[in-house]
CSV table of C-alpha atoms and ligand atoms in Angstrom, one decimal:
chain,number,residue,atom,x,y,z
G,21,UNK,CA,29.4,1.3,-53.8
G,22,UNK,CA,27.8,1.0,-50.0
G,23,UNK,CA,30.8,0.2,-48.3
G,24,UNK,CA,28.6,-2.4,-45.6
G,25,UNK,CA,31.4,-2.6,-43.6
G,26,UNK,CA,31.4,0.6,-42.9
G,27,UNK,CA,28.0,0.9,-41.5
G,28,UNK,CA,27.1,-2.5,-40.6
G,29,UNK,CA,27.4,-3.5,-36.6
G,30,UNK,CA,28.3,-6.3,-37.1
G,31,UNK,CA,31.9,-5.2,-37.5
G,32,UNK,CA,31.8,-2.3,-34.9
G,33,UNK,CA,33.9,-3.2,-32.1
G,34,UNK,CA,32.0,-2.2,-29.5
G,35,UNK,CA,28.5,-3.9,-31.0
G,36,UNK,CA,30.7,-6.8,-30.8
G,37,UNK,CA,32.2,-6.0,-26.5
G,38,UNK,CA,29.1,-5.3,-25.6
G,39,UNK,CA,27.3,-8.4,-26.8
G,40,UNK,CA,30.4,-9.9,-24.9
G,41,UNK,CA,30.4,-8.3,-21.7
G,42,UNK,CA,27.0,-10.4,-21.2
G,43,UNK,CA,29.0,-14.0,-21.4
G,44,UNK,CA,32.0,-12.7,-20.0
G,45,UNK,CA,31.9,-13.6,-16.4
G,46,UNK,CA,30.6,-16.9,-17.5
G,47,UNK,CA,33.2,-18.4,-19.9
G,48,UNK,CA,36.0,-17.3,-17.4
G,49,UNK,CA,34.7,-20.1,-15.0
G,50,UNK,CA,34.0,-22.5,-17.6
G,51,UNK,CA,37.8,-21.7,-19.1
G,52,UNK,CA,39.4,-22.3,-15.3
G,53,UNK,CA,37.2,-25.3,-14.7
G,54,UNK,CA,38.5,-27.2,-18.5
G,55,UNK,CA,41.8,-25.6,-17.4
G,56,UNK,CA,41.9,-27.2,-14.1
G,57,UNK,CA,40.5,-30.7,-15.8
G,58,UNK,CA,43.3,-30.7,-18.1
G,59,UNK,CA,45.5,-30.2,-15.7
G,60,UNK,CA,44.5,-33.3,-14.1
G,61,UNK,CA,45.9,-34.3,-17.6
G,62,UNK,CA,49.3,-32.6,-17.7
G,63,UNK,CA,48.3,-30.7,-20.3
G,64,UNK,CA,48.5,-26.7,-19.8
G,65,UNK,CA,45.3,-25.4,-21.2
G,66,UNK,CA,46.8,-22.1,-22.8
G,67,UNK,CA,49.1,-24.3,-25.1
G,68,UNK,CA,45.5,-25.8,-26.7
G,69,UNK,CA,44.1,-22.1,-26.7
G,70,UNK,CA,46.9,-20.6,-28.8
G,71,UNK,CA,47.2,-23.4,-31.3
G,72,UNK,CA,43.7,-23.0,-31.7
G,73,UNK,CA,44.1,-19.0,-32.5
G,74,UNK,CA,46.3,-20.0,-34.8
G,75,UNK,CA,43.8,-22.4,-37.1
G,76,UNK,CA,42.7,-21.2,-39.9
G,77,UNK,CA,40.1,-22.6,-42.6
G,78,UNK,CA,39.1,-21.0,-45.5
G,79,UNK,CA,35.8,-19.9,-46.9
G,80,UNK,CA,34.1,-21.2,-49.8
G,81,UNK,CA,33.2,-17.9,-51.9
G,82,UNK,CA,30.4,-19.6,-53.6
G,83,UNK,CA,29.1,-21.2,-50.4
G,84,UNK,CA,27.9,-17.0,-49.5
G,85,UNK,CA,24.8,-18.0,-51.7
G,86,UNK,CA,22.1,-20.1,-50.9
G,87,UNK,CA,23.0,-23.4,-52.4
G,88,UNK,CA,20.5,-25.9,-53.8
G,89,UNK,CA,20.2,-29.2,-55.6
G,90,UNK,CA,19.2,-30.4,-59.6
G,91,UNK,CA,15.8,-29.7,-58.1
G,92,UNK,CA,15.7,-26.1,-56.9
G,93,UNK,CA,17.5,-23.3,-55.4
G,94,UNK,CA,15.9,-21.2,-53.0
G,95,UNK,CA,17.9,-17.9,-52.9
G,96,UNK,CA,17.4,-15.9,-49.6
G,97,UNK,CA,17.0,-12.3,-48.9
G,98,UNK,CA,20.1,-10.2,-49.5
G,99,UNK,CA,22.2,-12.6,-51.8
G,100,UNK,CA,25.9,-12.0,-52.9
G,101,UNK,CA,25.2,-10.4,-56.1
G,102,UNK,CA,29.0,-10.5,-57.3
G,103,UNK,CA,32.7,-11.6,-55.7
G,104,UNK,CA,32.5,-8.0,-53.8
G,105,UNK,CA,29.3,-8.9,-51.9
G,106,UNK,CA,31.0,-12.8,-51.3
G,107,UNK,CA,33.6,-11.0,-49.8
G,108,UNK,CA,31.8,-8.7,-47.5
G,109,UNK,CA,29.8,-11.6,-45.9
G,110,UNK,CA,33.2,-13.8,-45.7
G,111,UNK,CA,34.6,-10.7,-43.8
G,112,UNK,CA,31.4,-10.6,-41.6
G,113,UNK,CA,32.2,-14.8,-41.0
G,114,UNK,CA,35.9,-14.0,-40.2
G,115,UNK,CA,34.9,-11.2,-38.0
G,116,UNK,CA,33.0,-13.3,-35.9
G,117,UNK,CA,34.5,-16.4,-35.6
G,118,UNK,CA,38.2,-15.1,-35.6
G,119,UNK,CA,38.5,-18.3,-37.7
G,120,UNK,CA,38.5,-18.0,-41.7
G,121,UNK,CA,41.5,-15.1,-42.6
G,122,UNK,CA,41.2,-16.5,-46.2
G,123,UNK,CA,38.5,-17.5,-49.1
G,124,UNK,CA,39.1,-19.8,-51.5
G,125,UNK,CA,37.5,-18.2,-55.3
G,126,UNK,CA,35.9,-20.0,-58.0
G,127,UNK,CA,36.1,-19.0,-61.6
G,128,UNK,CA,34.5,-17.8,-63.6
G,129,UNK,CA,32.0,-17.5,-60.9
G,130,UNK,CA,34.3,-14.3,-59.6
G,131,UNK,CA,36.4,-13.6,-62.2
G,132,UNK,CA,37.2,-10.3,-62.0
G,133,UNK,CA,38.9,-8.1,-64.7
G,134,UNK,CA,40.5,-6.4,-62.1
G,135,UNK,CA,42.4,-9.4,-59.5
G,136,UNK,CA,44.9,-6.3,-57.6
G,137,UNK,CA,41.5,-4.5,-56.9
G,138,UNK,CA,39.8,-7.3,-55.4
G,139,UNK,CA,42.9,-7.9,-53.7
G,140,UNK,CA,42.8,-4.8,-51.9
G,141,UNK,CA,39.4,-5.1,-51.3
G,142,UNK,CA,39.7,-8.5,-49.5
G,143,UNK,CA,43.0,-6.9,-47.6
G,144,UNK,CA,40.7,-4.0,-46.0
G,145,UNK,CA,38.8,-6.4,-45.0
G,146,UNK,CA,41.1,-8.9,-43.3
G,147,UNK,CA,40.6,-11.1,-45.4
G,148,UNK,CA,43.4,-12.9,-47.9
G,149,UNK,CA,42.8,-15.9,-50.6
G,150,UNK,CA,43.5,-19.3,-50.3
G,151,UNK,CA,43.4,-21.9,-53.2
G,152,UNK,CA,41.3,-20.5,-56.4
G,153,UNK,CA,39.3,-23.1,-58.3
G,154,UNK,CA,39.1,-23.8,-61.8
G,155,UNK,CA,35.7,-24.8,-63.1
G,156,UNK,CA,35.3,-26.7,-66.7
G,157,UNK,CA,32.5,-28.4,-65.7
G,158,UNK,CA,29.9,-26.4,-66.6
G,159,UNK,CA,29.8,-24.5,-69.9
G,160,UNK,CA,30.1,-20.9,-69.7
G,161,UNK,CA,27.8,-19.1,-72.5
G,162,UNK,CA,29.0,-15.7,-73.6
G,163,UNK,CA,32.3,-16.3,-71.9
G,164,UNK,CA,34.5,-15.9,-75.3
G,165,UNK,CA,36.9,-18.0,-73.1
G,166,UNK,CA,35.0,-21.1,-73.2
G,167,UNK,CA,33.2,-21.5,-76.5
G,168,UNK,CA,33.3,-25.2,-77.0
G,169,UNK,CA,31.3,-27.4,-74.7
G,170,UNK,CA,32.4,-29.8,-71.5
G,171,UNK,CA,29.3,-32.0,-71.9
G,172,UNK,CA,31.3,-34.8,-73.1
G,173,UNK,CA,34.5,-33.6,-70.9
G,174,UNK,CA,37.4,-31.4,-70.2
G,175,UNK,CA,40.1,-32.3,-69.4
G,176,UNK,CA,39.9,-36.0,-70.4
G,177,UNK,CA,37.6,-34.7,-73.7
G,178,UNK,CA,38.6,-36.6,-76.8
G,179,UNK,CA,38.9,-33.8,-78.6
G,180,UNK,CA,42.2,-31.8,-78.2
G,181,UNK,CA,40.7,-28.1,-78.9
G,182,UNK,CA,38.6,-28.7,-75.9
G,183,UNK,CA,41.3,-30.1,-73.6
G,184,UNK,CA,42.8,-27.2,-74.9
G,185,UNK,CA,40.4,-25.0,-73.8
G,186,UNK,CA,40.3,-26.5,-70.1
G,187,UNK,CA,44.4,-25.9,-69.9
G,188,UNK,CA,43.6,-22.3,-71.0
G,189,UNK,CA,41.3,-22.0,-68.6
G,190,UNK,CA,43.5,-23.3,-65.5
G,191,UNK,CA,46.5,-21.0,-66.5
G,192,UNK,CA,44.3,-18.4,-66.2
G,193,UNK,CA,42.6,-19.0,-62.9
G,194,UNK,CA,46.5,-19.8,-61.7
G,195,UNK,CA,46.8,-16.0,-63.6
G,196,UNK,CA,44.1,-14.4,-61.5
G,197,UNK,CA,45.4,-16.7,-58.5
G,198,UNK,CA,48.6,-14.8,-58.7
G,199,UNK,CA,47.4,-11.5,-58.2
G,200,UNK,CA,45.1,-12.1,-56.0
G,201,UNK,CA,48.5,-13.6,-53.6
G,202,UNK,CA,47.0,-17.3,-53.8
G,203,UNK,CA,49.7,-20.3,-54.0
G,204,UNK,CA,47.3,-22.9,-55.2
G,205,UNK,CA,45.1,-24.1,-57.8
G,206,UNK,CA,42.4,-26.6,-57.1
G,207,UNK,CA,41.3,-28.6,-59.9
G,208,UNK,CA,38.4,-30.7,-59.8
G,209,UNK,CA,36.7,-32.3,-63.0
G,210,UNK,CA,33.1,-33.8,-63.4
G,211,UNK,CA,34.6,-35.8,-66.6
G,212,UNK,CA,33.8,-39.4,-66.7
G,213,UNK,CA,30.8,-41.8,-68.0
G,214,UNK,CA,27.2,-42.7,-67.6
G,215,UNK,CA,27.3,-46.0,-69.9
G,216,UNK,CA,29.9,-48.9,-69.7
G,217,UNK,CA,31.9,-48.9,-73.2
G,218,UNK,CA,31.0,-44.7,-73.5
G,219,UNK,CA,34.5,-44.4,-72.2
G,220,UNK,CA,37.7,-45.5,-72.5
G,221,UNK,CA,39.1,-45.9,-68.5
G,222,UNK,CA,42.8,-46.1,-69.7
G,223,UNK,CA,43.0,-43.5,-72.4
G,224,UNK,CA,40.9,-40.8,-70.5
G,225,UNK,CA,43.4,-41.3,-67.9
G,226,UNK,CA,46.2,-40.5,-69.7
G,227,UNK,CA,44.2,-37.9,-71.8
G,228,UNK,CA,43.5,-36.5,-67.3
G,229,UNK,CA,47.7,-36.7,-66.8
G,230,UNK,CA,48.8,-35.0,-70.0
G,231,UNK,CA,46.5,-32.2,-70.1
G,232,UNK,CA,47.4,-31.9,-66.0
G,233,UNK,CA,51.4,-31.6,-67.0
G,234,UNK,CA,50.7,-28.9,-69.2
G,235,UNK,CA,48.8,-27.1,-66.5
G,236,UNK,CA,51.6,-28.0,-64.1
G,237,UNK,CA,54.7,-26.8,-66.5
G,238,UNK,CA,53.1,-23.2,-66.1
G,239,UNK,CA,53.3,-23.7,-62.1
G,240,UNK,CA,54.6,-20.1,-60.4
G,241,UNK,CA,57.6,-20.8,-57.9
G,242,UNK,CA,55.9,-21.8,-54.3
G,243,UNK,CA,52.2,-23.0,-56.1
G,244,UNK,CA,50.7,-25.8,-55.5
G,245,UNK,CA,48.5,-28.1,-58.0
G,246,UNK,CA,45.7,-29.7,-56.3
G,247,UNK,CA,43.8,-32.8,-57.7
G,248,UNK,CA,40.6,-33.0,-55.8
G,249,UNK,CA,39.2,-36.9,-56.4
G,250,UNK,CA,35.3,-37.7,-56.6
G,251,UNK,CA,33.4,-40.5,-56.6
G,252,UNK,CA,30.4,-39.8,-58.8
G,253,UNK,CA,28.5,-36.9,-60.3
G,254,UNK,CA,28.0,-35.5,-62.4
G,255,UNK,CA,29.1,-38.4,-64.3
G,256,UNK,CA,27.3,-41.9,-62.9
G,257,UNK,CA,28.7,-44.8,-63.8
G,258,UNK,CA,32.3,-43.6,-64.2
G,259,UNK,CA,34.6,-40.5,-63.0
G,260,UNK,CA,37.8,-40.3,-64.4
G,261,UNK,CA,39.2,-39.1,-60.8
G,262,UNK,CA,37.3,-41.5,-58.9
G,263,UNK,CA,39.0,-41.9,-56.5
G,264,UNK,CA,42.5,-41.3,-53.5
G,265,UNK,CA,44.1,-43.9,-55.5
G,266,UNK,CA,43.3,-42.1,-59.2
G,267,UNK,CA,44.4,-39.0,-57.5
G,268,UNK,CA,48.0,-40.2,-56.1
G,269,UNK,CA,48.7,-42.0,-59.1
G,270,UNK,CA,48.1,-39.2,-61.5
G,271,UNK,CA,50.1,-36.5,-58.8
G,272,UNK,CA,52.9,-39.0,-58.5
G,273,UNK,CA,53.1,-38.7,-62.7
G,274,UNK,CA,52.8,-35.3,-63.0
G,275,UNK,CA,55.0,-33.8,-60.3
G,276,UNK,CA,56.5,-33.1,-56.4
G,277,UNK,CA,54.2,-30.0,-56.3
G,278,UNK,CA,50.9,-31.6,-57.4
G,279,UNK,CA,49.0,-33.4,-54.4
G,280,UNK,CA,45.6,-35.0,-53.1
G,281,UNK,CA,42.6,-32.7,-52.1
G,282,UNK,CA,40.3,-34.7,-50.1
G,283,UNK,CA,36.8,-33.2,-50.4
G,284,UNK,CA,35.0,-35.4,-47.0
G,285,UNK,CA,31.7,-35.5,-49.4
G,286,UNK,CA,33.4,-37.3,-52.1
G,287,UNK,CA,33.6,-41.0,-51.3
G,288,UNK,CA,30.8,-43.9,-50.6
G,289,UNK,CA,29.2,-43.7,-47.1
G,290,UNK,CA,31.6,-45.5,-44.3
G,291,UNK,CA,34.5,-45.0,-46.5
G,292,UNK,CA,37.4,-44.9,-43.9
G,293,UNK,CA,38.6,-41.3,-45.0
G,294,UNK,CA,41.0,-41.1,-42.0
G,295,UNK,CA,42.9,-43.8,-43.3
G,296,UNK,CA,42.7,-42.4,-46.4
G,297,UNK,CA,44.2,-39.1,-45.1
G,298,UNK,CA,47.4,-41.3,-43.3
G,299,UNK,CA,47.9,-43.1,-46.6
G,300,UNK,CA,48.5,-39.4,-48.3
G,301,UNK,CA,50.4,-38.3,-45.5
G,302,UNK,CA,52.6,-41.2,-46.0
G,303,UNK,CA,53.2,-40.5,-49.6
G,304,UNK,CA,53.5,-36.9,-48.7
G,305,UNK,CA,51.1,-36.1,-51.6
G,306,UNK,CA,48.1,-34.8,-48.9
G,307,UNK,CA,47.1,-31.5,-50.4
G,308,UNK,CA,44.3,-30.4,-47.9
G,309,UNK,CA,40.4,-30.6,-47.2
G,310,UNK,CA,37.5,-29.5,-48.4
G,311,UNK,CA,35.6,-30.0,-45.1
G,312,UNK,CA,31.7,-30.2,-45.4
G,313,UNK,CA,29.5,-33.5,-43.9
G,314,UNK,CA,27.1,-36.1,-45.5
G,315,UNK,CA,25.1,-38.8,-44.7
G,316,UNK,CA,24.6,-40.1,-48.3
G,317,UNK,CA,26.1,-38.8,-51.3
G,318,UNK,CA,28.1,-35.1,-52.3
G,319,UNK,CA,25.7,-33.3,-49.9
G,320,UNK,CA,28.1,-30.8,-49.1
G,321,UNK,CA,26.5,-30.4,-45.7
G,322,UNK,CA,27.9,-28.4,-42.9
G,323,UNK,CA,31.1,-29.8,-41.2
G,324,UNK,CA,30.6,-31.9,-38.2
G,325,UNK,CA,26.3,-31.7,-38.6
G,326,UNK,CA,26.3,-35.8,-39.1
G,327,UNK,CA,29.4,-37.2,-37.9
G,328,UNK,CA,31.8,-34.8,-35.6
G,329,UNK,CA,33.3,-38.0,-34.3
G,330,UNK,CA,34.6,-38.8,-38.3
G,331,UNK,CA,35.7,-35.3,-38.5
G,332,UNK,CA,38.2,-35.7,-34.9
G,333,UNK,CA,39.0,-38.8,-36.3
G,334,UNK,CA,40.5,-37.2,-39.5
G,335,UNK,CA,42.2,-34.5,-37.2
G,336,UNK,CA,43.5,-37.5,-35.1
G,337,UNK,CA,45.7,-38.0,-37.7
G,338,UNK,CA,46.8,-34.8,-39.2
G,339,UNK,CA,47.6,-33.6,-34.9
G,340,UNK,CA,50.1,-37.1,-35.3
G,341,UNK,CA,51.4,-36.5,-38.7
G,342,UNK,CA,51.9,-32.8,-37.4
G,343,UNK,CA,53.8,-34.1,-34.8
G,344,UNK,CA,55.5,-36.4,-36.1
G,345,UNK,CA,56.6,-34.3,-39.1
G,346,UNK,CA,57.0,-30.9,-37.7
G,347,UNK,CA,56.3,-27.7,-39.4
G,348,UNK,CA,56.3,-28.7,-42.7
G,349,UNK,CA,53.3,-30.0,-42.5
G,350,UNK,CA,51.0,-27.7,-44.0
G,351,UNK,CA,47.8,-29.2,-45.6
G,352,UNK,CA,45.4,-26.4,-47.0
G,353,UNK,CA,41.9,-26.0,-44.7
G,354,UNK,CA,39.2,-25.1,-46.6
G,355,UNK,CA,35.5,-25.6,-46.0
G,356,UNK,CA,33.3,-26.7,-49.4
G,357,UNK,CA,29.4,-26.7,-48.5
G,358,UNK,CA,25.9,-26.0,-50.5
G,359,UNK,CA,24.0,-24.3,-47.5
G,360,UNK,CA,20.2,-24.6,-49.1
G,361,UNK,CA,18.5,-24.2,-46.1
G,362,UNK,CA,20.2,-22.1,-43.5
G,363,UNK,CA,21.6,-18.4,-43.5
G,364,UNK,CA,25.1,-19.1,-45.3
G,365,UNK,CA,26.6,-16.9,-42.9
G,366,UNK,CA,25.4,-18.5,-39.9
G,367,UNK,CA,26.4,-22.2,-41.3
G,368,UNK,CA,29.8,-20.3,-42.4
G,369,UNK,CA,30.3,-19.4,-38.3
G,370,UNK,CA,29.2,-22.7,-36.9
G,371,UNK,CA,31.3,-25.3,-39.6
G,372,UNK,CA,34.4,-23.2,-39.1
G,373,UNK,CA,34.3,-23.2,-35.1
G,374,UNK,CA,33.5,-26.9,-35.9
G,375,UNK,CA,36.8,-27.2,-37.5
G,376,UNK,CA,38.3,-25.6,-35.1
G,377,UNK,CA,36.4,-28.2,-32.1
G,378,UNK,CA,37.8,-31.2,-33.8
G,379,UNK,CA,41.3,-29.9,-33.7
G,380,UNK,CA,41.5,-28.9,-30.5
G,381,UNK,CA,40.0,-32.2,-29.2
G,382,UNK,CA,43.0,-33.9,-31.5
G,383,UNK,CA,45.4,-31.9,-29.4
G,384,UNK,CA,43.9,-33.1,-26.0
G,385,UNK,CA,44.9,-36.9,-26.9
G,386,UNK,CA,47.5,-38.4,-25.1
G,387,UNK,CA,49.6,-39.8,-27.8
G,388,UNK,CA,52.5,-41.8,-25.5
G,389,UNK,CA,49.7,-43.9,-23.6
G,390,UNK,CA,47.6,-44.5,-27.2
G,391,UNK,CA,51.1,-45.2,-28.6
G,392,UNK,CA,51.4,-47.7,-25.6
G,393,UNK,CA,47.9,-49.2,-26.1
G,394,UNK,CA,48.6,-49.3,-29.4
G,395,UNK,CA,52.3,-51.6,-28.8
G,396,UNK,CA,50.2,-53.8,-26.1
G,397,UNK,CA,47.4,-54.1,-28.0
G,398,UNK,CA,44.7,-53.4,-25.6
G,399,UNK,CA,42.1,-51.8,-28.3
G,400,UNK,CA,39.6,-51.1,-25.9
G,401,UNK,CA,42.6,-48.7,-23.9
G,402,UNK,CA,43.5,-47.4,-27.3
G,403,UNK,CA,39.8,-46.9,-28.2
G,404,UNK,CA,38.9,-45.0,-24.8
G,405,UNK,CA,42.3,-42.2,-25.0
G,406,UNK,CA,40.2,-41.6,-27.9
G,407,UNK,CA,37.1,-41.0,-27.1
G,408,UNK,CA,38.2,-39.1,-24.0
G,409,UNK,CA,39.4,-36.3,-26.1
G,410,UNK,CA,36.4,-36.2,-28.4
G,411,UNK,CA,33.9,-36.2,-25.0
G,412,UNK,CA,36.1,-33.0,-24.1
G,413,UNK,CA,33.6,-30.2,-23.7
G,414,UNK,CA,36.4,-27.2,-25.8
G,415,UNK,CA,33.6,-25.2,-26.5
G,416,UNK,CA,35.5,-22.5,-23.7
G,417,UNK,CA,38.8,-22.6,-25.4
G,418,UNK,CA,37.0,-22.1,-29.0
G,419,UNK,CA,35.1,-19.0,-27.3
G,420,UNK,CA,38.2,-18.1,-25.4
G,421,UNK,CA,40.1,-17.7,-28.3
G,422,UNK,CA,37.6,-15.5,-30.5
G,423,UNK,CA,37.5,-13.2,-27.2
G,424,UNK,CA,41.0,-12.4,-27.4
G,425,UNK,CA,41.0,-11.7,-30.9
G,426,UNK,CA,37.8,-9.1,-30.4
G,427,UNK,CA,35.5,-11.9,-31.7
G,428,UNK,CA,32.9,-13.0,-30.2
G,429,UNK,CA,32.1,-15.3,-27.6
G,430,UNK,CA,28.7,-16.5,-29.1
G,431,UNK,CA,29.0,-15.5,-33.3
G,432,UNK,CA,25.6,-16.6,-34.2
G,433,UNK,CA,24.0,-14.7,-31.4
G,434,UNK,CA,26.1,-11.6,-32.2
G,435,UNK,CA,25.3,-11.8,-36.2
G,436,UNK,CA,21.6,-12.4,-35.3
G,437,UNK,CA,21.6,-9.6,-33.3
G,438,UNK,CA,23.6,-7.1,-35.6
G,439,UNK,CA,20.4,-7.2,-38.6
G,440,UNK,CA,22.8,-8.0,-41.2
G,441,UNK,CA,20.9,-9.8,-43.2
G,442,UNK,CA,18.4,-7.6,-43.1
G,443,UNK,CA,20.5,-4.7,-43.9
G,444,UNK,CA,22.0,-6.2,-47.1
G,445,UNK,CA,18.8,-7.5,-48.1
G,446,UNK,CA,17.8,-3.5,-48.9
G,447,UNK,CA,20.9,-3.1,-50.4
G,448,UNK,CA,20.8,-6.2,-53.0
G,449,UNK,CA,18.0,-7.0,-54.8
G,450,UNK,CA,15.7,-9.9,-54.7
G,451,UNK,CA,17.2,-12.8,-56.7
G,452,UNK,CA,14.0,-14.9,-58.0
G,453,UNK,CA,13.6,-18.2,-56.9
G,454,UNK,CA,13.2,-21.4,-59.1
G,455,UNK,CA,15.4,-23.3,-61.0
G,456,UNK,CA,18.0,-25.7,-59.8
G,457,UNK,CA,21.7,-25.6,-59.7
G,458,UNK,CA,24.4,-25.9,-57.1
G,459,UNK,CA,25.0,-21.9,-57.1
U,503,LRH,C1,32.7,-30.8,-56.6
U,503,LRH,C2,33.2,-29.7,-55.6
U,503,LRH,C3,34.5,-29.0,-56.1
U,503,LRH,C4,34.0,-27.6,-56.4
U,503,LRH,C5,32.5,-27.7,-56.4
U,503,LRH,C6,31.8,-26.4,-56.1
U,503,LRH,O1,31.6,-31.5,-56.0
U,503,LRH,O2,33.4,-30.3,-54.4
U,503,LRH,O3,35.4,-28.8,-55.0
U,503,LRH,O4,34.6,-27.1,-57.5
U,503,LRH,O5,32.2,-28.7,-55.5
U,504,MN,MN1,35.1,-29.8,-53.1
């Protein structure tokens, strides 16, 4: 196999320096101007810079490839062709930003027959694994493993050989999960309804909580089980995990080590999803994101494109809980977006550094004169600590932090200018373009 990273650029340290050495000069006087505004603060610059070095989100493997919609997908030049390529490109994404050590797999999009190879794979790479994904709801011809349909479920599926079937095939993603060094399975399920009276809401739910405990009972020592709730679609009139308050209640039933994923995408527009994220914190039951952005439904858009402000917002409050709860608090970061339009890669770069901007502008709020505001109640006070952080311009403390881990300053500009694309596109053949599908 062409070993890309071997011969690519993009991953040659002095490609990288000497795209650098041009922006240099300049982000050192941006740095010490933020640093000197902060100071004005009483908040030490460098304290911000090395918490943000230390933020991590992981890659979607099956955001790599063009996305699309029920309508089309239009693949672009040089397309993963299997979990190898995925993890190439995520190494190219990590690489640059200095901001994604991890990818989060999907099966059986990658399975893989052999998890310890991939594993070492990933590991020359720099890259580890974060949560794996089951996936029952699609149906998987010529997969010996999945030989009776989810059309009508998974699951929740009335039929017990099928929920069957759907346990099987968690154990084994938590299987490949364990070789690959992941602590976490993610399990999100389309099952649900299109017609009042097709289902019903009570029974499926306890059909969703059984079939969950006997996933959970096979839990390795230090995993995590997360639920990941969703609104609608596939199903469109009713989702059997509809919703935060479907997801606690069946995590509270099932166990301490199963909590709440909150995917942003998945709830009605103007939901309040930061409040949603301190109710989960509060019930310690707050798995961990699946950061993307949208403006109408699951459009699994790139993180912070619509509404940054909603994104600090949501970071507001896990800087607090953080905080207020010390280093236990651990919520899993993970990025889950459909890039149909853009260069994966390039949306990959830009949502994690997004991420990343929201979290550092969470650090820069003063949370002893908003928790004074906040006792006086003087909203419009409160209201402005805000904002002052979110109008902070980090963007030099995001660059300043790839630079010292031999990033780069500017990640787009540097994977534009490497010919990537271009290179893997005459390794990998043309995938035809056409028919719809998220993947
Ligand atoms: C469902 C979802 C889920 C993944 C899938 C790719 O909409 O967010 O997290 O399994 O996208
Ligand atoms: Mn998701």
């Amino acid at each position: 196999m062409n070993d890309i990273t071997k011969s690519a650029p993009v991953f040659d340290q002095s490609f990288i320096a000497a795209q650098n050495a041009r922006l240099a000069d300049d982000l050192a006087r941006d740095y010490e101007h933020l640093g000197a505004v902060l100071r004005r603060r009483g908040i030490d610059i460098e304290t911000i810079t090395a918490a943000v070095s230390k933020f991590g989100v992981a890659a979607p493997s099956w955001a790599a490839g063009s996305g699309g919609t029920r309508f089309a997908r239009f693949p672009m030049a040089g397309e993963p062709r299997h979990v190898f390529d995925k993890i190439d490109d995520c190494a190219v994404v990590n690489r640059l930003a200095a901001a994604t050590p991890a990818v989060s797999l999907h099966f059986p999009w990658d399975e893989t027959e052999d998890p310890l190879a991939l594993r070492a794979y990933a590991a020359n790479r720099g890259l580890g694994f974060d949560a794996v994904n089951s996936n029952t709801f699609q149906d998987h011809p010529g997969n010996a493993r999945h030989p009776l349909s989810y059309k009508y479920g998974s699951l929740t599926h009335t039929d017990p050989a099928v929920r069957a079937q759907a346990v099987a095939h968690n154990l084994r993603c938590i299987e490949l999960g364990e070789a690959l060094g992941s602590k976490a399975l993610t399990v999100w399920i389309g099952d649900g309804a299109n017609f009042p009276g097709q289902q019903h809401f009570g029974k499926a739910f306890e059909r969703y909580i059984e079939s969950v405990q006997a996933v959970y009972a096979k839990l390795p020592a230090g995993w995590q089980l997360f639920l990941e709730h969703k609104m609608y679609e596939p199903a469109f009139y009713a989702t059997v995990i509809q919703d935060w308050g479907s997801s606690l209640l069946a995590a509270q039933a099932v166990g301490k080590n199963c909590k709440c994923l909150v995917d942003l995408g998945h709830h009605a527009p103007n939901v309040n999803i930061e409040m949603i994220v301190s109710r989960l914190i509060h019930a310690d039951k707050l798995a961990g994101f699946h950061f993307n952005d949208s403006k109408y439904g699951d459009d699994d858009l790139d993180a912070g494109v619509i509404d940054p402000y909603r994104l600090f917002l949501i970071f507001n409050e896990l800087v607090d809980a953080e905080q207020r709860n010390g280093a236990g608090f651990n919520p899993a970061y993970m990025l889950d977006q459909s890039h149909n339009v853009t260069d994966p890669i390039e949306s990959l770069l830009t949502s994690a550094a997004e991420v990343q901007r929201a979290y550092a502008q969470a650090l820069l709020v003063d949370r002893e004169v908003l928790a004074a505001y906040q006792t006086n109640n003087d909203p419009l006070m409160a209201s402005q600590t805000l904002k002052q952080a979110f109008v902070t311009d980090v963007q030099p403390i995001l660059a300043t932090a790839r630079l010292r881990k031999a990033a780069a300053i500017d990640p787009v500009a540097v994977y534009r200018a490497s010919g990537y694309r271009a290179a893997v596109a005459r390794l990998r053949p043309a995938k035809p373009s056409g028919g719809g599908g998220i993947v």
